[in-house]
Amino acid sequence: MLTENFLRGRRRRQLTDREKQALEQAVARVEHYPARRTTYHRGELVRHSTLLLSGFMCRYMDDRDGHRQLVGYHIPGDFIDLHGFPLQRLDHDMATITAAEVAIVPHDRLTAITEELPHLARLLWFSTLLDAAIHREWIFRVGRLDAIGRIAHLLCETHARMAAIGRAGDDGGFEFPLTQQDIGEACGLTSVHVNRTLQRLRADHLIEIGAQQVKILDPARLARIGEFSPDYLYLGDALRTP
Amino acid sequence: MLTENFLRGRRRRQLTDREKQALEQAVARVEHYPARRTTYHRGELVRHSTLLLSGFMCRYMDDRDGHRQLVGYHIPGDFIDLHGFPLQRLDHDMATITAAEVAIVPHDRLTAITEELPHLARLLWFSTLLDAAIHREWIFRVGRLDAIGRIAHLLCETHARMAAIGRAGDDGGFEFPLTQQDIGEACGLTSVHVNRTLQRLRADHLIEIGAQQVKILDPARLARIGEFSPDYLYLGDALRTP
DNA sequence: CGTGGGGTTGACTATATTCAAAAGGCGTGG
DNA sequence: CCACGCCTTTTGAATATAGTCAACCCCACG
């Protein structure tokens, strides 16, 4: 089932069998991308959207000097560039972090869905607004938190999203393939400062990090440092405790 | 015409007469809010959305100490909390900056639109994704730019959006009711630092600011400082030069 | 076994914050 | 009409946080 992780774990957002089937049939093909490959360049005309099946991807914008700012981070189940369906062109680039597998959904099939299955259309709309809610939280993160708070927040968010798709262990561990450079690009920090801040988080026994893995040792304290509350992820009740 | 500014100035986003009429009829009533009033608190159930007719509003999130981060700034024509339609609850607060007039659109009428007028529904969807694109740009702004760049970017964006609804003069002047405290809350800076940074912008003959008004004296140079390119606003061709 | 990317460290610098106080502006009520 | 109070803007000095630059280590991989 290609779409098994789409909106998985979200509150009251179940798809009917008919809708699952329609979405499944809207998939034209599956593509594989290698790690660290830019898959979309800003401004290109978009004719299809991609549902991330496996692997990790991000969206980013480069500044004049080529310094990168991540504006989104995606895990399996995310309908990554569904924004391109109403927008036609995107304002940012997209790239893989790890090797990734994506389902390609042509826009004409999405148009058909908006005409024939309005409830499913509203769910697709919902999923794009979930991204918007995450964007707002990222603005808050880089605008109001200091380095340790920003990184704590990113880790809490990622853990909550991974848990929603059943990819976080009971021990607080989950796959996390971002380099310190990537973390810096997501949080508006240099990799040097990320390094020093991670050392503080480790020294305080809040996290273990390394080898593409993170383990959150003290979720409550980490959430407090990152001022993290998972409301904005619109998770199911079982998943909402921080 | 209550909806005259909705999607005004956007590229290829014209509403048909039938759609305009449907939107107009979806308005249940018009409400007036005083300045500096919080009109929505995070987490509340939303049963209607509001189209801003006149005045200026913002969305914000407070941190633990009550320090505020603006995550959005709204001018007339913005369908402010349309996000609440698919989301049902919002993750942030909304407030007026100035006195404001809003059109109230109940959600059941929006549901009807998604069922009867799929093209209009896609335009509504589009308008929420425009917000998302602006969110991404704000992440970039606070994540990658320094103080002078952030403020320059905010002013360029506001000018472009005001121009799209015919509210910017040929001389680069437009209404701008944010205090220096507000600017700081939008840019992740303290009001003290905003003050000093505005003085630099003034001293460099880039802007005039004061009395609820801004005039951009050197648009090209200001855009360069703020690394501003208006692509993400999806404006009509006439409005896209920086 | 060499190469390169990611991680780590140190010294120095730049940018923005904090705290405190004063000056300016505007509306309200006496 | 003026005084008052409050909010906004401005200024200064001291401090904190994060960036810069440069070097080195380590391990995985070819």
Coordinates of C-alpha atoms (C1' of nucleotides) in Angstrom, one line a residue:
Chain A
M1 CA 0.0 0.0 0.0
L2 CA 1.8 3.1 -1.3
T3 CA -0.2 5.6 0.7
E4 CA -0.2 3.7 4.0
N5 CA 1.7 6.5 5.8
F6 CA -0.2 9.4 4.3
L7 CA -1.9 11.3 7.2
R8 CA -1.1 8.3 9.4
G9 CA -1.5 9.2 13.1
R10 CA -3.4 12.4 12.4
R11 CA -6.5 13.2 14.5
R12 CA -9.8 12.3 12.8
R13 CA -8.3 12.2 9.4
Q14 CA -9.0 8.7 8.3
L15 CA -9.5 8.1 4.6
T16 CA -12.4 5.8 3.5
D17 CA -11.5 2.7 1.5
R18 CA -12.8 4.4 -1.6
E19 CA -10.6 7.4 -1.0
K20 CA -7.5 5.2 -0.3
Q21 CA -8.2 3.4 -3.5
A22 CA -8.6 6.7 -5.5
L23 CA -5.3 8.0 -4.1
E24 CA -3.6 4.7 -4.8
Q25 CA -4.8 4.8 -8.4
A26 CA -3.7 8.4 -8.8
V27 CA -0.1 7.2 -8.5
A28 CA 1.4 7.0 -12.0
R29 CA 4.7 5.4 -11.0
V30 CA 7.3 5.1 -8.3
E31 CA 10.7 6.7 -8.7
H32 CA 14.0 6.2 -6.8
Y33 CA 16.4 9.0 -6.0
P34 CA 19.9 8.8 -4.7
A35 CA 21.0 10.6 -1.5
R36 CA 21.8 14.3 -1.7
R37 CA 20.2 14.9 -5.0
T38 CA 18.2 18.1 -5.8
T39 CA 15.0 16.9 -7.4
Y40 CA 13.2 20.1 -8.0
H41 CA 14.5 23.6 -8.8
R42 CA 12.5 26.7 -7.8
G43 CA 10.4 28.2 -10.5
E44 CA 10.0 25.1 -12.6
L45 CA 6.6 24.3 -13.8
V46 CA 5.2 21.4 -11.7
R47 CA 3.0 18.8 -13.5
H48 CA 2.9 16.2 -10.7
S49 CA 3.3 15.9 -7.0
T50 CA 5.3 13.4 -5.0
L51 CA 4.4 11.4 -2.0
L52 CA 7.5 10.3 -0.1
L53 CA 7.5 6.5 0.5
S54 CA 10.8 5.9 2.0
G55 CA 13.9 8.0 2.9
F56 CA 14.2 11.6 4.0
M57 CA 14.0 14.8 2.0
C58 CA 14.0 18.5 2.6
R59 CA 13.1 21.8 1.0
Y60 CA 15.5 24.7 1.0
M61 CA 16.3 28.2 -0.2
D62 CA 19.8 29.4 -0.8
D63 CA 20.9 33.0 0.0
R64 CA 23.1 35.1 -2.3
D65 CA 26.3 33.5 -1.0
G66 CA 25.0 30.0 -1.4
H67 CA 24.3 29.6 2.3
R68 CA 21.3 27.3 2.7
Q69 CA 18.2 27.6 4.8
L70 CA 16.0 24.5 5.1
V71 CA 12.4 25.4 5.1
G72 CA 11.1 21.9 5.6
Y73 CA 12.1 18.4 6.4
H74 CA 10.2 15.4 5.2
I75 CA 9.7 11.9 6.4
P76 CA 7.8 9.0 4.7
G77 CA 4.1 9.6 4.3
D78 CA 4.6 13.3 3.6
F79 CA 3.0 14.5 0.4
I80 CA 6.0 16.7 -0.2
D81 CA 5.3 19.1 -3.0
L82 CA 1.5 18.9 -3.0
H83 CA 1.8 22.7 -2.7
G84 CA 2.8 22.7 -6.4
F85 CA -0.7 21.5 -7.4
P86 CA -2.5 24.8 -6.6
L87 CA 0.6 26.9 -7.0
Q88 CA 1.9 25.5 -10.3
R89 CA 5.5 26.6 -9.5
L90 CA 7.3 26.4 -6.2
D91 CA 9.4 29.1 -4.6
H92 CA 12.1 26.8 -3.3
D93 CA 14.2 23.8 -4.1
M94 CA 13.7 20.2 -3.0
A95 CA 16.3 17.6 -2.4
T96 CA 16.9 14.2 -0.9
I97 CA 18.8 13.7 2.3
T98 CA 19.1 10.0 2.0
A99 CA 18.2 7.7 -0.9
A100 CA 14.5 8.0 -1.3
E101 CA 11.5 6.4 -3.0
V102 CA 8.6 8.6 -4.1
A103 CA 5.2 8.0 -5.7
I104 CA 4.5 10.3 -8.6
V105 CA 0.9 11.7 -8.8
P106 CA 0.1 13.7 -11.9
H107 CA -1.8 16.9 -11.3
D108 CA -4.6 16.1 -13.7
R109 CA -5.5 13.1 -11.5
L110 CA -5.6 15.5 -8.5
T111 CA -7.8 17.9 -10.4
A112 CA -10.2 14.9 -11.0
I113 CA -10.1 14.2 -7.3
T114 CA -11.1 17.7 -6.4
E115 CA -14.1 17.3 -8.8
E116 CA -15.2 13.9 -7.8
L117 CA -14.2 13.4 -4.2
P118 CA -14.5 16.7 -2.3
H119 CA -13.9 15.1 1.1
L120 CA -10.6 13.6 -0.1
A121 CA -9.8 16.9 -1.6
R122 CA -10.2 18.6 1.8
L123 CA -7.9 16.0 3.3
L124 CA -5.3 16.8 0.7
W125 CA -5.8 20.5 1.4
F126 CA -5.5 19.6 5.1
S127 CA -2.2 17.9 4.5
T128 CA -0.7 21.0 2.9
L129 CA -1.9 23.2 5.8
L130 CA -0.2 20.8 8.1
D131 CA 3.0 21.9 6.3
A132 CA 2.0 25.5 6.8
A133 CA 1.5 24.9 10.5
I134 CA 4.9 23.3 10.7
H135 CA 6.3 26.3 8.8
R136 CA 4.8 28.7 11.4
E137 CA 6.4 26.7 14.2
W138 CA 9.8 26.9 12.4
I139 CA 9.4 30.7 12.2
F140 CA 8.9 30.6 15.9
R141 CA 11.8 28.3 16.4
V142 CA 14.4 30.4 14.5
G143 CA 12.8 33.7 15.6
R144 CA 12.5 33.3 19.3
L145 CA 14.6 30.4 20.5
D146 CA 18.3 30.3 21.2
A147 CA 20.6 27.6 19.8
I148 CA 19.9 24.9 22.4
G149 CA 16.1 25.6 22.1
R150 CA 16.1 25.4 18.4
I151 CA 17.9 22.1 18.2
A152 CA 15.8 20.7 21.1
H153 CA 12.7 21.8 19.2
L154 CA 13.8 20.2 15.9
L155 CA 14.5 16.9 17.7
C156 CA 11.1 16.9 19.5
E157 CA 9.3 17.7 16.3
T158 CA 11.1 15.0 14.4
H159 CA 10.5 12.5 17.1
A160 CA 6.8 13.2 17.2
R161 CA 6.4 12.9 13.4
M162 CA 8.4 9.7 13.3
A163 CA 6.3 8.3 16.1
A164 CA 3.2 9.1 14.2
I165 CA 4.3 6.8 11.4
G166 CA 5.5 4.1 13.8
R167 CA 9.2 4.8 13.3
A168 CA 10.2 5.8 16.8
G169 CA 11.2 3.3 19.4
D170 CA 9.8 3.1 22.9
D171 CA 13.2 4.2 24.2
G172 CA 13.0 7.6 22.4
G173 CA 15.3 6.5 19.6
F174 CA 14.7 7.2 15.9
E175 CA 16.5 7.4 12.6
F176 CA 17.9 10.9 12.0
P177 CA 20.2 11.3 9.0
L178 CA 20.9 15.0 9.2
T179 CA 24.5 16.1 9.5
Q180 CA 25.4 18.9 11.9
Q181 CA 25.6 21.1 8.8
D182 CA 22.0 20.2 7.9
I183 CA 20.8 20.8 11.5
G184 CA 22.5 24.2 11.3
E185 CA 20.8 24.9 8.0
A186 CA 17.4 24.0 9.5
C187 CA 17.9 26.1 12.6
G188 CA 19.7 29.1 11.3
L189 CA 23.0 28.3 13.0
T190 CA 26.5 27.4 11.8
S191 CA 27.7 23.8 12.0
V192 CA 30.3 24.8 14.5
H193 CA 27.7 26.2 16.9
V194 CA 25.5 23.2 16.3
N195 CA 28.4 21.0 17.3
R196 CA 29.0 22.8 20.6
T197 CA 25.3 22.9 21.3
L198 CA 24.9 19.2 20.7
Q199 CA 27.7 18.6 23.2
R200 CA 25.8 20.5 25.8
L201 CA 22.7 18.4 25.1
R202 CA 24.8 15.3 25.4
A203 CA 26.5 16.4 28.6
D204 CA 23.2 17.2 30.2
H205 CA 22.0 13.6 29.4
L206 CA 19.2 14.9 27.3
I207 CA 20.0 13.1 24.1
E208 CA 22.3 10.6 22.5
I209 CA 23.2 11.4 18.9
G210 CA 25.3 9.8 16.2
A211 CA 25.4 7.2 13.5
Q212 CA 22.3 8.5 11.8
Q213 CA 20.4 8.0 15.0
V214 CA 19.0 10.1 17.9
K215 CA 17.8 8.9 21.2
I216 CA 15.9 11.3 23.4
L217 CA 16.7 10.4 27.0
D218 CA 14.6 13.0 28.8
P219 CA 11.6 13.9 26.6
A220 CA 9.9 16.2 29.1
R221 CA 13.0 18.3 29.7
L222 CA 13.9 18.5 26.1
A223 CA 10.4 19.6 25.2
R224 CA 10.7 22.3 27.9
I225 CA 14.0 23.6 26.5
G226 CA 12.6 23.6 23.0
E227 CA 9.3 25.1 24.1
F228 CA 7.8 22.2 22.2
S229 CA 4.1 21.4 22.3
P230 CA 2.9 19.0 19.5
D231 CA -0.5 20.6 19.0
Y232 CA 0.5 22.0 15.6
L233 CA 1.1 18.5 14.3
Y234 CA -2.6 17.6 14.7
L235 CA -1.7 14.1 15.9
G236 CA -4.1 11.5 17.2
D237 CA -4.8 11.4 20.9
A238 CA -2.4 8.5 21.6
L239 CA 0.5 10.5 20.2
R240 CA 0.0 13.9 21.7
T241 CA 1.9 13.6 24.9
P242 CA 5.3 15.4 24.6
Chain B
M1 CA -17.9 44.4 -3.3
L2 CA -16.6 42.7 -0.2
T3 CA -14.3 40.4 -1.9
E4 CA -12.7 42.9 -4.3
N5 CA -9.2 42.5 -2.9
F6 CA -9.2 38.7 -2.6
L7 CA -6.4 37.3 -4.8
R8 CA -6.2 40.8 -6.4
G9 CA -3.0 41.2 -8.4
R10 CA -2.2 37.5 -8.4
R11 CA -1.1 35.8 -11.6
R12 CA -3.8 34.0 -13.5
R13 CA -6.0 33.8 -10.5
Q14 CA -9.1 35.6 -11.7
L15 CA -12.4 34.5 -10.3
T16 CA -15.4 34.1 -12.7
D17 CA -18.5 36.2 -12.0
R18 CA -20.3 33.2 -10.8
E19 CA -17.4 32.5 -8.3
K20 CA -17.3 36.0 -7.1
Q21 CA -20.9 35.9 -6.5
A22 CA -20.7 32.6 -4.7
L23 CA -18.0 34.0 -2.4
E24 CA -19.9 37.1 -1.8
Q25 CA -22.9 35.1 -0.8
A26 CA -20.9 33.0 1.5
V27 CA -20.3 36.0 3.7
A28 CA -22.7 35.8 6.7
R29 CA -21.9 39.2 8.1
V30 CA -19.3 41.9 8.6
E31 CA -17.7 42.6 11.9
H32 CA -15.6 45.4 13.3
Y33 CA -12.7 45.0 15.7
P34 CA -10.8 47.7 17.6
A35 CA -7.0 48.0 17.3
R36 CA -4.8 45.7 19.3
R37 CA -7.4 43.1 20.0
T38 CA -6.8 39.4 20.0
T39 CA -9.6 37.9 17.9
Y40 CA -8.7 34.2 18.1
H41 CA -6.9 32.1 20.7
R42 CA -4.9 29.0 19.7
G43 CA -6.8 25.8 20.0
E44 CA -10.3 27.2 19.8
L45 CA -12.7 25.4 17.5
V46 CA -13.2 27.4 14.4
R47 CA -16.6 27.5 12.7
H48 CA -16.0 30.3 10.3
S49 CA -13.1 32.0 8.5
T50 CA -12.5 35.7 8.1
L51 CA -11.7 37.8 5.1
L52 CA -9.9 41.0 6.0
L53 CA -11.7 43.9 4.4
S54 CA -9.9 46.9 5.9
G55 CA -7.2 47.4 8.5
F56 CA -4.1 45.3 9.4
M57 CA -3.9 42.1 11.4
C58 CA -1.3 39.5 12.4
R59 CA -0.9 36.0 13.7
Y60 CA 1.5 35.3 16.5
M61 CA 2.8 32.8 19.0
D62 CA 4.1 33.6 22.5
D63 CA 7.0 31.9 24.1
R64 CA 7.1 30.8 27.7
D65 CA 8.1 34.2 28.9
G66 CA 5.4 35.9 26.9
H67 CA 7.8 37.1 24.2
R68 CA 5.9 37.3 21.0
Q69 CA 6.8 36.0 17.5
L70 CA 4.7 37.2 14.6
V71 CA 4.2 34.3 12.1
G72 CA 2.1 36.4 9.7
Y73 CA 1.0 39.9 8.8
H74 CA -2.2 40.6 7.0
I75 CA -3.5 43.3 4.8
P76 CA -6.9 43.8 3.2
G77 CA -7.9 41.1 0.8
D78 CA -6.2 38.3 2.8
F79 CA -8.4 35.4 3.8
I80 CA -6.7 35.3 7.1
D81 CA -7.7 32.2 8.9
L82 CA -8.9 30.1 6.0
H83 CA -6.4 27.6 7.4
G84 CA -9.0 27.0 10.1
F85 CA -11.4 25.5 7.6
P86 CA -9.4 22.3 6.9
L87 CA -7.6 22.3 10.2
Q88 CA -10.6 23.0 12.5
R89 CA -8.3 24.5 15.1
L90 CA -5.4 26.8 14.7
D91 CA -2.1 26.5 16.4
H92 CA -1.6 30.3 16.9
D93 CA -3.4 33.4 18.0
M94 CA -4.7 36.2 15.7
A95 CA -5.0 39.9 16.5
T96 CA -5.7 43.2 15.0
I97 CA -2.9 45.8 14.6
T98 CA -5.2 48.6 13.6
A99 CA -9.0 48.8 13.8
A100 CA -10.2 46.3 11.3
E101 CA -13.3 45.2 9.4
V102 CA -13.7 41.5 8.5
A103 CA -16.2 39.5 6.5
I104 CA -17.3 36.3 8.3
V105 CA -17.6 33.2 6.2
P106 CA -19.1 30.1 7.9
H107 CA -17.4 26.9 7.2
D108 CA -20.5 25.1 6.1
R109 CA -20.7 27.5 3.2
L110 CA -17.1 26.7 2.3
T111 CA -17.8 23.0 2.4
A112 CA -20.6 23.7 0.0
I113 CA -18.2 25.5 -2.3
T114 CA -15.8 22.6 -2.3
E115 CA -18.6 20.4 -3.4
E116 CA -20.2 22.6 -6.0
L117 CA -17.4 24.8 -7.3
P118 CA -14.2 22.9 -7.5
H119 CA -12.3 25.6 -9.4
L120 CA -13.2 28.2 -6.7
A121 CA -12.2 25.6 -4.1
R122 CA -8.8 25.3 -5.7
L123 CA -8.4 29.1 -5.6
L124 CA -9.2 29.1 -1.9
W125 CA -6.7 26.3 -1.5
F126 CA -4.2 28.4 -3.6
S127 CA -4.7 31.4 -1.3
T128 CA -3.8 29.3 1.8
L129 CA -0.7 28.0 0.1
L130 CA 0.3 31.6 -0.7
D131 CA 0.4 32.0 3.1
A132 CA 2.5 28.9 3.3
A133 CA 4.9 30.4 0.7
I134 CA 5.1 33.6 2.7
H135 CA 5.8 31.5 5.8
R136 CA 8.7 29.8 4.1
E137 CA 10.1 33.2 3.1
W138 CA 9.8 34.3 6.8
I139 CA 11.8 31.2 7.8
F140 CA 14.5 32.2 5.4
R141 CA 14.4 35.8 6.6
V142 CA 14.8 35.0 10.3
G143 CA 17.1 32.0 9.7
R144 CA 19.6 33.5 7.2
L145 CA 19.5 37.3 7.2
D146 CA 21.0 39.7 9.7
A147 CA 19.0 42.5 11.3
I148 CA 19.2 45.0 8.4
G149 CA 18.4 42.3 5.9
R150 CA 15.4 41.1 7.8
I151 CA 13.9 44.5 8.1
A152 CA 14.6 45.3 4.5
H153 CA 13.0 42.1 3.5
L154 CA 9.9 42.8 5.6
L155 CA 9.5 46.2 4.1
C156 CA 10.0 44.9 0.5
E157 CA 7.4 42.2 1.0
T158 CA 4.9 44.5 2.6
H159 CA 5.4 47.0 -0.2
A160 CA 4.8 44.4 -2.9
R161 CA 1.7 43.1 -1.2
M162 CA 0.3 46.6 -0.7
A163 CA 1.0 47.4 -4.4
A164 CA -0.9 44.3 -5.4
I165 CA -4.1 45.8 -3.8
G166 CA -3.4 49.3 -5.1
R167 CA -2.4 50.6 -1.8
A168 CA 1.2 51.8 -2.5
G169 CA 2.1 55.1 -4.1
D170 CA 4.3 55.6 -7.1
D171 CA 6.8 57.2 -4.8
G172 CA 7.3 53.9 -2.9
G173 CA 5.2 55.1 0.1
F174 CA 2.6 53.0 1.8
E175 CA 0.7 52.7 5.1
F176 CA 2.7 50.7 7.7
P177 CA 1.2 50.7 11.2
L178 CA 3.7 48.4 12.9
T179 CA 5.6 49.8 15.9
Q180 CA 9.3 49.1 16.2
Q181 CA 8.3 46.5 18.8
D182 CA 6.0 44.8 16.3
I183 CA 8.8 44.8 13.7
G184 CA 11.1 43.2 16.2
E185 CA 8.4 40.5 16.9
A186 CA 8.1 39.8 13.2
C187 CA 11.9 39.6 12.6
G188 CA 13.1 37.9 15.7
L189 CA 14.9 41.1 17.0
T190 CA 14.5 43.3 20.1
S191 CA 12.9 46.7 19.6
V192 CA 16.1 48.3 20.7
H193 CA 18.0 46.7 17.9
V194 CA 15.2 47.4 15.4
N195 CA 15.5 51.1 16.3
R196 CA 19.2 51.2 15.7
T197 CA 18.8 49.2 12.4
L198 CA 16.1 51.6 11.2
Q199 CA 18.4 54.5 11.9
R200 CA 21.0 52.9 9.6
L201 CA 18.4 52.4 6.9
R202 CA 17.4 56.0 7.2
A203 CA 21.0 57.2 7.3
D204 CA 21.7 55.3 4.1
H205 CA 18.8 57.0 2.3
L206 CA 17.0 53.7 1.8
I207 CA 13.8 54.5 3.5
E208 CA 11.8 57.1 5.3
I209 CA 9.7 55.7 8.2
G210 CA 7.4 57.2 10.7
A211 CA 3.8 58.3 11.4
Q212 CA 2.4 54.9 10.3
Q213 CA 4.0 55.3 6.9
V214 CA 7.0 54.0 5.1
K215 CA 8.5 55.3 1.9
I216 CA 11.0 53.2 0.1
L217 CA 13.5 55.5 -1.5
D218 CA 15.8 53.0 -3.2
P219 CA 13.8 49.9 -4.0
A220 CA 16.6 48.1 -5.9
R221 CA 19.2 48.5 -3.1
L222 CA 16.7 47.7 -0.4
A223 CA 15.7 44.5 -2.2
R224 CA 19.4 43.5 -2.5
I225 CA 20.0 44.0 1.2
G226 CA 16.9 42.0 2.0
E227 CA 17.7 39.4 -0.7
F228 CA 14.1 40.0 -1.7
S229 CA 12.6 38.6 -4.9
P230 CA 8.8 38.7 -5.1
D231 CA 8.4 35.3 -6.9
Y232 CA 6.9 33.7 -3.8
L233 CA 4.0 36.2 -3.9
Y234 CA 2.8 34.9 -7.2
L235 CA 1.9 38.4 -8.4
G236 CA 0.7 39.4 -11.8
D237 CA 3.4 40.3 -14.3
A238 CA 2.9 44.1 -13.9
L239 CA 3.8 43.8 -10.3
R240 CA 6.8 41.6 -10.2
T241 CA 9.7 43.9 -10.6
P242 CA 11.3 44.4 -7.2
Chain C
dC1 C1' 46.3 3.3 2.2
dG2 C1' 45.1 7.5 0.7
dT3 C1' 41.1 10.7 0.4
dG4 C1' 37.3 13.3 1.8
dG5 C1' 33.4 14.3 4.5
dG6 C1' 31.8 14.9 8.9
dG7 C1' 32.9 16.0 13.5
dT8 C1' 35.7 18.6 17.1
dT9 C1' 38.5 22.2 19.1
dG10 C1' 40.5 27.0 20.1
dA11 C1' 41.1 31.9 19.7
dC12 C1' 39.2 35.9 18.2
dT13 C1' 35.4 38.9 16.4
dA14 C1' 30.9 40.5 15.2
dT15 C1' 26.3 40.9 16.1
dA16 C1' 22.5 41.4 18.9
dT17 C1' 20.7 41.5 23.9
dT18 C1' 20.0 43.4 28.3
dC19 C1' 19.2 46.9 31.4
dA20 C1' 18.4 51.4 32.4
dA21 C1' 17.0 55.9 31.6
dA22 C1' 15.4 59.8 29.1
dA23 C1' 13.0 62.2 25.4
dG24 C1' 9.1 62.7 22.3
dG25 C1' 4.1 62.3 21.0
dC26 C1' -0.6 61.7 21.5
dG27 C1' -5.1 61.3 23.5
dT28 C1' -7.9 62.0 27.7
dG29 C1' -9.8 64.2 31.4
dG30 C1' -9.8 68.1 34.4
Chain D
dC1 C1' -6.2 74.6 26.9
dC2 C1' -3.1 72.4 29.6
dA3 C1' -1.4 68.6 32.5
dC4 C1' -0.9 64.1 32.9
dG5 C1' 0.0 59.4 31.9
dC6 C1' 1.2 56.0 28.7
dC7 C1' 3.2 54.2 24.8
dT8 C1' 6.8 54.6 21.5
dT9 C1' 11.2 55.9 20.2
dT10 C1' 15.9 56.9 21.3
dT11 C1' 20.4 56.6 23.6
dG12 C1' 24.4 54.5 26.3
dA13 C1' 27.2 51.0 28.5
dA14 C1' 28.0 46.4 29.6
dT15 C1' 27.2 41.6 28.4
dA16 C1' 26.0 37.3 26.0
dT17 C1' 25.5 34.6 22.1
dA18 C1' 26.8 33.1 17.9
dG19 C1' 29.9 33.6 13.8
dT20 C1' 34.5 33.2 11.6
dC21 C1' 38.7 31.2 10.5
dA22 C1' 41.8 27.7 10.9
dA23 C1' 43.4 23.4 12.2
dC24 C1' 43.1 18.7 13.4
dC25 C1' 40.9 14.1 14.2
dC26 C1' 38.5 10.1 12.9
dC27 C1' 36.3 6.9 10.3
dA28 C1' 34.2 5.0 6.1
dC29 C1' 35.0 4.2 1.5
dG30 C1' 37.1 3.5 -2.8

